[in-house]
PDB file of C-alpha atoms in Angstrom:
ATOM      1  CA  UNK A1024     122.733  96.658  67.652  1.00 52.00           C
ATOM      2  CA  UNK A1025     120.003  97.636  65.145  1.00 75.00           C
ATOM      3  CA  UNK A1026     117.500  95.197  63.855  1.00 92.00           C
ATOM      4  CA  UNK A1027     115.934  95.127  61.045  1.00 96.00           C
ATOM      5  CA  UNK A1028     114.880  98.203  59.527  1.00 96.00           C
ATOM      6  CA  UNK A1029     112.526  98.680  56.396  1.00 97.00           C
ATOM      7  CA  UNK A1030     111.444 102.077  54.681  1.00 97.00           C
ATOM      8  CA  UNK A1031     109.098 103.720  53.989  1.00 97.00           C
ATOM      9  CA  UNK A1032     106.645 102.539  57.022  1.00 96.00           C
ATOM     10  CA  UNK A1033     103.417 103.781  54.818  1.00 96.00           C
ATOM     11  CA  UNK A1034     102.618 103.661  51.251  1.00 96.00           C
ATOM     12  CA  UNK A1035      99.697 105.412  49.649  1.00 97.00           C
ATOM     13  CA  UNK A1036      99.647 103.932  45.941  1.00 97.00           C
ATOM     14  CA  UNK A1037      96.990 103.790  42.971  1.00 97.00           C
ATOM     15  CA  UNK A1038      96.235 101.169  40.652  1.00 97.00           C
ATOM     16  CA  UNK A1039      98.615 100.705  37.992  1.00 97.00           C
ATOM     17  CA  UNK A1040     101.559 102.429  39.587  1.00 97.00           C
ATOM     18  CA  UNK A1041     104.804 101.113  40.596  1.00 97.00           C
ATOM     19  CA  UNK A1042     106.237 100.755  44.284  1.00 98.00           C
ATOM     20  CA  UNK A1043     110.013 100.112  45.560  1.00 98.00           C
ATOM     21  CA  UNK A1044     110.477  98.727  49.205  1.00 98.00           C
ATOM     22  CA  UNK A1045     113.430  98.856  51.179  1.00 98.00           C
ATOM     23  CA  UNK A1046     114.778  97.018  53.543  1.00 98.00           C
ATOM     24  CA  UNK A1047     117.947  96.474  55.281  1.00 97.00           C
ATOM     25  CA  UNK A1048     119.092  93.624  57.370  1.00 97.00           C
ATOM     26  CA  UNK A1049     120.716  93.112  60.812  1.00 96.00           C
ATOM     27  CA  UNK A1050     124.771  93.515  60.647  1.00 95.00           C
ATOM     28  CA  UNK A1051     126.369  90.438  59.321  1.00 94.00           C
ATOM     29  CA  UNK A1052     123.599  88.874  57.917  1.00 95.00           C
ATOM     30  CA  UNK A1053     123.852  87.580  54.808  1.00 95.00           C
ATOM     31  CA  UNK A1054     120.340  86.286  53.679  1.00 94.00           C
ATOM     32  CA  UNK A1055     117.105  88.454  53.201  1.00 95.00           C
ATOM     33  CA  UNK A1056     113.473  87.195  53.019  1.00 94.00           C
ATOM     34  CA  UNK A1057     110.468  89.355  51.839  1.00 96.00           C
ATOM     35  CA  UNK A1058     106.873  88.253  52.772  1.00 96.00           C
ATOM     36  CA  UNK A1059     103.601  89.674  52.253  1.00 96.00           C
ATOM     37  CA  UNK A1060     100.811  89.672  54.874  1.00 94.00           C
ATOM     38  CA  UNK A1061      97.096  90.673  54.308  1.00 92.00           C
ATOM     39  CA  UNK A1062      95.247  91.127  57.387  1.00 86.00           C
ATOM     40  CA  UNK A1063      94.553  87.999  59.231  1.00 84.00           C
ATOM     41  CA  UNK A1064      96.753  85.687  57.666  1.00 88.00           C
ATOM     42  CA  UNK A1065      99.632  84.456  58.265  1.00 89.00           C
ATOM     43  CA  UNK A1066     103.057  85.848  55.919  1.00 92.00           C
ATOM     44  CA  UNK A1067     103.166  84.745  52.388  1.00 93.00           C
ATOM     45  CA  UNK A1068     106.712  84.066  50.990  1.00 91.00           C
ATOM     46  CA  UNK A1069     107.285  86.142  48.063  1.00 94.00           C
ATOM     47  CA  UNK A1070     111.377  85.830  47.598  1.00 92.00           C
ATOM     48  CA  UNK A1071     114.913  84.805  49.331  1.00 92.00           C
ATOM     49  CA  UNK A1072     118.377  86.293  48.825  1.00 94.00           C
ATOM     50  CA  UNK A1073     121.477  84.637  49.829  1.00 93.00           C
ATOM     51  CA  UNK A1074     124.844  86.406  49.183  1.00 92.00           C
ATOM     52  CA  UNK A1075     123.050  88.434  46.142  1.00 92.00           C
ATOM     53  CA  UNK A1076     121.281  85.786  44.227  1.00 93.00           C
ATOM     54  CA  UNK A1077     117.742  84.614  44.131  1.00 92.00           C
ATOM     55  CA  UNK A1078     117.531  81.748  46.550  1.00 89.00           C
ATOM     56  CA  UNK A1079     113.667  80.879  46.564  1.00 86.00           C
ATOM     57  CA  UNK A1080     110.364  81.905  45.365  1.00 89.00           C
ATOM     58  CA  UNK A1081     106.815  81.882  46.270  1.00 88.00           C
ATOM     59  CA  UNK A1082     103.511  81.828  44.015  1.00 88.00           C
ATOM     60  CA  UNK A1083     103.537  85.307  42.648  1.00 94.00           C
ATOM     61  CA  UNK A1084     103.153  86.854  39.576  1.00 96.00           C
ATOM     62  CA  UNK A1085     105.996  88.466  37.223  1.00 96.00           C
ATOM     63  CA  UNK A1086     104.813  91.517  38.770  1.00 97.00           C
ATOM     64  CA  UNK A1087     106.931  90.999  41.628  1.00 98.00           C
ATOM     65  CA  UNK A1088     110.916  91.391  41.493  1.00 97.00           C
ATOM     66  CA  UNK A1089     113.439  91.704  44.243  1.00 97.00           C
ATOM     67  CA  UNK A1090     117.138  92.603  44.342  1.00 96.00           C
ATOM     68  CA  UNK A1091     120.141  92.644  46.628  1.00 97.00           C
ATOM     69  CA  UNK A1092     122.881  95.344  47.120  1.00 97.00           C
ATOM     70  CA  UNK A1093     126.545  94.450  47.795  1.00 96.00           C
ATOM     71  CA  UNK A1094     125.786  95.630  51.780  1.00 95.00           C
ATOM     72  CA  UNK A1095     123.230  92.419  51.245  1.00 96.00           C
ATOM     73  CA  UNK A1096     119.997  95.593  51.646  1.00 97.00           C
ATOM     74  CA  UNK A1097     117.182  94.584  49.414  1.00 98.00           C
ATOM     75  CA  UNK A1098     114.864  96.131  47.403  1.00 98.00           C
ATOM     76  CA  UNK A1099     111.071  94.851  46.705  1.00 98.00           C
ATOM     77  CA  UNK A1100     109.476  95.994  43.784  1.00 98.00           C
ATOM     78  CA  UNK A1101     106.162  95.551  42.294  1.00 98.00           C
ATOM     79  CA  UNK A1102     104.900  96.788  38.760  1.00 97.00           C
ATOM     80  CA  UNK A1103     101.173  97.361  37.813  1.00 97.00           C
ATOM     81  CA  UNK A1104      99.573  97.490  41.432  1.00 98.00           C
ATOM     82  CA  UNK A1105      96.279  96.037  41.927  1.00 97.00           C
ATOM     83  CA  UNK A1106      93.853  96.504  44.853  1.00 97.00           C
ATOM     84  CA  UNK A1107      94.478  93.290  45.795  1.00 96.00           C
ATOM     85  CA  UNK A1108      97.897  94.198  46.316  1.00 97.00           C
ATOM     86  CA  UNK A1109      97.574  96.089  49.830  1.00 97.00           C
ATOM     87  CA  UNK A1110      99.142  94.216  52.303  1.00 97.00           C
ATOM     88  CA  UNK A1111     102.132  94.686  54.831  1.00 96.00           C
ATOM     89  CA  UNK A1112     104.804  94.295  52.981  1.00 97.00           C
ATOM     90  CA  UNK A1113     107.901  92.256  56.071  1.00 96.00           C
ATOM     91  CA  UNK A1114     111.141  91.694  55.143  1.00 97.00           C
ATOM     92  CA  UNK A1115     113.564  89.037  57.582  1.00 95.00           C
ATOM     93  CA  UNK A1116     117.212  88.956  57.433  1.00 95.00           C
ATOM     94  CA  UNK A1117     119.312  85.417  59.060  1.00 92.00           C
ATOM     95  CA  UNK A1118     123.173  84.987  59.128  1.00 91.00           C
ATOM     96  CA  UNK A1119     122.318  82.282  56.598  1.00 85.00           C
ATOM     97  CA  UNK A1120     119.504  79.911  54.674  1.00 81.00           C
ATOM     98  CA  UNK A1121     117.639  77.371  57.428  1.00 77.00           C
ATOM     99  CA  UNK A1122     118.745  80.328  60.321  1.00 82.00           C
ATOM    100  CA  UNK A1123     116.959  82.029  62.876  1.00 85.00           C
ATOM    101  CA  UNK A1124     114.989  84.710  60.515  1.00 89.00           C
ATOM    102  CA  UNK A1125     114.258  88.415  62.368  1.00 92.00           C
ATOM    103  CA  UNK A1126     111.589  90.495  61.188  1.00 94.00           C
ATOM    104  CA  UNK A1127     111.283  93.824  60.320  1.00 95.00           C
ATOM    105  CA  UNK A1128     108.623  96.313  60.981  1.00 94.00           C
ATOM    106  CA  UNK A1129     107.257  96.318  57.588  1.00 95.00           C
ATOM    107  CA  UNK A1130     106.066  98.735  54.873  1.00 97.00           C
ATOM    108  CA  UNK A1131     102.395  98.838  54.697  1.00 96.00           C
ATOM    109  CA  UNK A1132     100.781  99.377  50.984  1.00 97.00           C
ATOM    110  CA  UNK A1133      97.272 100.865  50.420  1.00 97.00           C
ATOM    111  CA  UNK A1134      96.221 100.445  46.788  1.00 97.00           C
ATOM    112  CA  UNK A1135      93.464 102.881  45.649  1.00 96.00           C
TER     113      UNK A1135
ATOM    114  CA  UNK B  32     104.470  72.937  47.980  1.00 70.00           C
ATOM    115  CA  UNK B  33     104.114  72.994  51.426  1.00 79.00           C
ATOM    116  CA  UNK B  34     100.950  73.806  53.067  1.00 86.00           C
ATOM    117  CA  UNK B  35     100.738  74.191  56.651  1.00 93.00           C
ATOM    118  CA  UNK B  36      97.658  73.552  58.631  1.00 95.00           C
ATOM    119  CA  UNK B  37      97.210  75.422  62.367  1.00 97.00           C
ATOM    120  CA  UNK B  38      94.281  75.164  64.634  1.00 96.00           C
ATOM    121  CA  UNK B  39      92.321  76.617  66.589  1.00 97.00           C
ATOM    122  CA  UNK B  40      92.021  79.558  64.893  1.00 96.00           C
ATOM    123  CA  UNK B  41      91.164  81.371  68.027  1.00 97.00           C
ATOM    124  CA  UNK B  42      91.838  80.597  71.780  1.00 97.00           C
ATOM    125  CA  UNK B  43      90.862  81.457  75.286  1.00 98.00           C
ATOM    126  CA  UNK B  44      92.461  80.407  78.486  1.00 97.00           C
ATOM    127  CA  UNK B  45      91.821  81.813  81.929  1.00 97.00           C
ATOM    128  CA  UNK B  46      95.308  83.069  82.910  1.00 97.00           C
ATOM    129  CA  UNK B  47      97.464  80.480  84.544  1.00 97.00           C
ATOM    130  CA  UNK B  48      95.554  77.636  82.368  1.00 97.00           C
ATOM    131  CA  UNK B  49      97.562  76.136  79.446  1.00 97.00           C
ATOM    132  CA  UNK B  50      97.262  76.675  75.771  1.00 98.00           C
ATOM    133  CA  UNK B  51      97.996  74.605  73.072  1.00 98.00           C
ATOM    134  CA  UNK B  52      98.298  75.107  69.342  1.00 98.00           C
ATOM    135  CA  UNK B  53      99.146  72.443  67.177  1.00 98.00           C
ATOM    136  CA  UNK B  54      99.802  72.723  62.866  1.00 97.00           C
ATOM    137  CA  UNK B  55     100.751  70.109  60.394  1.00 97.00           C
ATOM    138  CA  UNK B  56     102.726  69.910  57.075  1.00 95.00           C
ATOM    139  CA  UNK B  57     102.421  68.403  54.112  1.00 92.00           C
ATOM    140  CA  UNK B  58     106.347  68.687  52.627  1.00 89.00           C
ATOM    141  CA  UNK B  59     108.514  65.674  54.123  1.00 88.00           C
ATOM    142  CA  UNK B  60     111.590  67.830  52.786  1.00 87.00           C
ATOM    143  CA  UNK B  61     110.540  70.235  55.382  1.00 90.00           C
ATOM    144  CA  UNK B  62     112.964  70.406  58.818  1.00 89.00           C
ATOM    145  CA  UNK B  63     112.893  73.424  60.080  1.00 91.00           C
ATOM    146  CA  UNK B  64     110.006  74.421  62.363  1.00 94.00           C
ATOM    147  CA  UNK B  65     109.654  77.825  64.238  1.00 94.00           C
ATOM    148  CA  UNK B  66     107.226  79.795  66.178  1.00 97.00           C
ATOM    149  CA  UNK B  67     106.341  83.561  66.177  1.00 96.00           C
ATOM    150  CA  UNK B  68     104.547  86.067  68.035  1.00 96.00           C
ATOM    151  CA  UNK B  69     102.471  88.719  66.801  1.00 94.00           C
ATOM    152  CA  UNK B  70     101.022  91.535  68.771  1.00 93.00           C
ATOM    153  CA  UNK B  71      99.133  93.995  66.832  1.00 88.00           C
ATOM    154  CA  UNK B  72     101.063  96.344  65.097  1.00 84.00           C
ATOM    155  CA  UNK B  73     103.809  94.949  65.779  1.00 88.00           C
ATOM    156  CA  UNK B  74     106.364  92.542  63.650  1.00 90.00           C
ATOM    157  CA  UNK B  75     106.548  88.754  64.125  1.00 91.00           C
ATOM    158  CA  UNK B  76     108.735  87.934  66.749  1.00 93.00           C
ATOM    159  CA  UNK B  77     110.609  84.240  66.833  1.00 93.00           C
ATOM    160  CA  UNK B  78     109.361  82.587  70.238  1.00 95.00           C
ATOM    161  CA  UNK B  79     110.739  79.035  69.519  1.00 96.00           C
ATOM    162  CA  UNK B  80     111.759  76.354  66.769  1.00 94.00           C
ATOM    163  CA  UNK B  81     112.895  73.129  66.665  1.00 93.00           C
ATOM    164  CA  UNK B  82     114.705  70.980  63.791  1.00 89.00           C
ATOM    165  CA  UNK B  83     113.472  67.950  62.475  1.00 82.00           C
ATOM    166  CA  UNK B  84     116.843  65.678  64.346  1.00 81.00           C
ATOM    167  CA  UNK B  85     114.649  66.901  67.705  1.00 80.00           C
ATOM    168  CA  UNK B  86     111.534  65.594  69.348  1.00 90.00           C
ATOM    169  CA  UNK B  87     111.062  67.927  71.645  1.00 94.00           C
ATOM    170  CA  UNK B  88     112.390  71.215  72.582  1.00 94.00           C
ATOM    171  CA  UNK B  89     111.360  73.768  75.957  1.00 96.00           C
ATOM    172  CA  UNK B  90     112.133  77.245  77.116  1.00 94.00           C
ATOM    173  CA  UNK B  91     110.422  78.321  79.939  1.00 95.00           C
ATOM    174  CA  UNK B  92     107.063  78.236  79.778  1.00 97.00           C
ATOM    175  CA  UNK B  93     106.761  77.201  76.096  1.00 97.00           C
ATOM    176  CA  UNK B  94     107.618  74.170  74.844  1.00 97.00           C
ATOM    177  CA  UNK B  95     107.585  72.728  71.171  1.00 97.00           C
ATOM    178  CA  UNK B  96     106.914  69.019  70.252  1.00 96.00           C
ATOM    179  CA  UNK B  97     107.201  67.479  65.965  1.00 96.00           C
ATOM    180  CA  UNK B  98     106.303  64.091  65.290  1.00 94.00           C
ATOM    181  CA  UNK B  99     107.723  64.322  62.095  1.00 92.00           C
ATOM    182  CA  UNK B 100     105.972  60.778  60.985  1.00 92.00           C
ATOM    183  CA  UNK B 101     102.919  62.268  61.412  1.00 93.00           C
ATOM    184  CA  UNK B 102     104.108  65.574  59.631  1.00 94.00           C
ATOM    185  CA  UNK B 103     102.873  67.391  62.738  1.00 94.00           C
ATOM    186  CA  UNK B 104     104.223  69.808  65.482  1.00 97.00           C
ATOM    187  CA  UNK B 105     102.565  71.858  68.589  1.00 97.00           C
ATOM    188  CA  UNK B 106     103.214  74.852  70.777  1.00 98.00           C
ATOM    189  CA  UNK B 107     102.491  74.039  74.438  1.00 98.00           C
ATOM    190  CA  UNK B 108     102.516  77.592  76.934  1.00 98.00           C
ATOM    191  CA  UNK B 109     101.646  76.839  80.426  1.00 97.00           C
ATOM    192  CA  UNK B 110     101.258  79.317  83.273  1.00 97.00           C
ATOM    193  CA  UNK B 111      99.444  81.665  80.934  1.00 97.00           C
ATOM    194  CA  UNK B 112      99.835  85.309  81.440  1.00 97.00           C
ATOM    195  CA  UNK B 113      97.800  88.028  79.535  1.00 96.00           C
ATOM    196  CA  UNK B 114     100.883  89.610  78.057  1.00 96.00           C
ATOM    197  CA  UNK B 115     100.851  86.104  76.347  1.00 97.00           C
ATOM    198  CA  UNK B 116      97.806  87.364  74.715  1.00 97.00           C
ATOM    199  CA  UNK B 117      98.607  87.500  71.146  1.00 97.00           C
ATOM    200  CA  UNK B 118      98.768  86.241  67.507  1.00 96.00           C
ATOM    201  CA  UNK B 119     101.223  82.866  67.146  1.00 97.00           C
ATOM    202  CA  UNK B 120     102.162  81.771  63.968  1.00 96.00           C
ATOM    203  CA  UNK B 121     103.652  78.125  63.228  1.00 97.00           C
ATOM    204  CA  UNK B 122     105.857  77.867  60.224  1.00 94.00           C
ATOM    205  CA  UNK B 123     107.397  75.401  58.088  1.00 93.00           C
ATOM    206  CA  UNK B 124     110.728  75.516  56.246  1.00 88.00           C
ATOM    207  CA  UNK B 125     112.045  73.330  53.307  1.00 81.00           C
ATOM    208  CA  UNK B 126     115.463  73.373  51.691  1.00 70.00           C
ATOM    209  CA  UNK B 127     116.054  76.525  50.305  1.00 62.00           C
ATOM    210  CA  UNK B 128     115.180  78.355  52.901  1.00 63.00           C
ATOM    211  CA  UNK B 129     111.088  79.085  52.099  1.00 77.00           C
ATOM    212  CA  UNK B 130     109.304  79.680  55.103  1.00 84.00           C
ATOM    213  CA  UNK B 131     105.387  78.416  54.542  1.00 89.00           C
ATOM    214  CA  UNK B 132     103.296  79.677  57.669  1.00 92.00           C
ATOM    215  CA  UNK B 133     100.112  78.562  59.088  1.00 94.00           C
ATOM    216  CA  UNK B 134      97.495  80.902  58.832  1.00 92.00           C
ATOM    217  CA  UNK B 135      97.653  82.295  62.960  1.00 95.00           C
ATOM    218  CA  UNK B 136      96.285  81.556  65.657  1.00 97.00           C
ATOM    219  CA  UNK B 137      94.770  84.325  68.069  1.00 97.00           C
ATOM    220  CA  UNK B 138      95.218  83.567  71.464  1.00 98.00           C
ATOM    221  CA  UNK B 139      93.633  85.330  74.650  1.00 97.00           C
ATOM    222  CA  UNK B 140      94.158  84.976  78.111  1.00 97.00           C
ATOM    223  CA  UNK B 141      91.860  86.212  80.627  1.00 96.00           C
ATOM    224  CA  UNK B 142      92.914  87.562  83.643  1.00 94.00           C
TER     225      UNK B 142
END
């Protein structure tokens, strides 16, 4: 059974551009989390999906938008990169909201 | 919102010692509580949780206590082994499903 699975696994960006992450969850689950983690802290909550609508939000700017597909896959995107914006990028899929989450191996974003 | 708390920041144990890692919360709406470990490179991995309607909860060597009037909840390993060695993240979770994590704690264990 295949966990989580994100693309791409390496992003090489510049300031100003745009940049669509992809993830898709583990079989049958419904809901899918996207978090972003700069190096030595702990994942920041950036969005939740359940059954294709917006379920949650963290602190971040308009910048940031999220979507999810019919087969409940998700897309991150984020408009007018910063530096600032460099992180790894995990997305978590659960069968539902308050369930086990599983992570993904995450996209990681340079911004130049 | 919630902000979650977790100390030490860094740990050493001599292997077969015990470590201990404790985090508090500031949400009361909060109920779900779950652990993960992260080796480098790698993704986070869920190691144990507990809900709020539970005091206590063990598997193995690791163990999870909340003491939800105190808004505070600790990992417990014992038996140490250095594949334990690692980076363990508490988290916190509030209805609608937003996870709020503690900011890691790094964990060694020397053989």
């Amino acid at each position: 059974d295949a966990g989580v699975t994100q693309s791409p696994t390496h992003l090489i960006k510049t300031r100003g551009q745009h940049v669509t992450l992809r993830c898709s969850p583990i079989s049958g689950h419904k809901s899918v989390s996207w978090y972003q983690q700069v190096l030595g802290q702990g994942p920041q909550f950036i969005f939740q999906y359940y059954e294709k609508e917006e379920r949650g939000r963290g602190n971040f700017p308009d910048r940031f938008s999220a979507r999810q597909f019919p087969n409940y896959s998700s897309e991150l995107n984020v408009n007018a990169l910063l530096l600032g914006d460099s992180a790894l990028y995990l997305c978590a899929s659960s069968l539902a909201p308050m369930e086990t989450q599983y992570f993904g191996p995450g996209t990681r974003l340079l911004v130049l | 919102g919630e902000n979650v708390e977790q100390h030490p920041s860094t740990l050493s144990v001599q292997e077969g010692d015990s470590a201990v890692i404790k985090c508090t919360y500031s949400d009361s709406a909060s109920n779900y509580f779950p652990w993960y470990k992260q080796e480098l490179g790698k993704r986070p991995q869920l190691i144990i949780d507990i809900r709020s309607n539970v005091g206590e909860k063990k598997d193995q060597r690791i163990a999870v206590t909340l003491n939800k009037t105190a808004k505070h909840f600790s990992l417990h390993i014992t038996e140490t082994q250095p594949e334990d060695s690692a980076v363990y993240f508490c988290a916190a979770v509030r209805t609608g499903n937003q996870f709020y994590f503690g900011t890691g704690t790094s964990l060694t264990v020397i053989p």
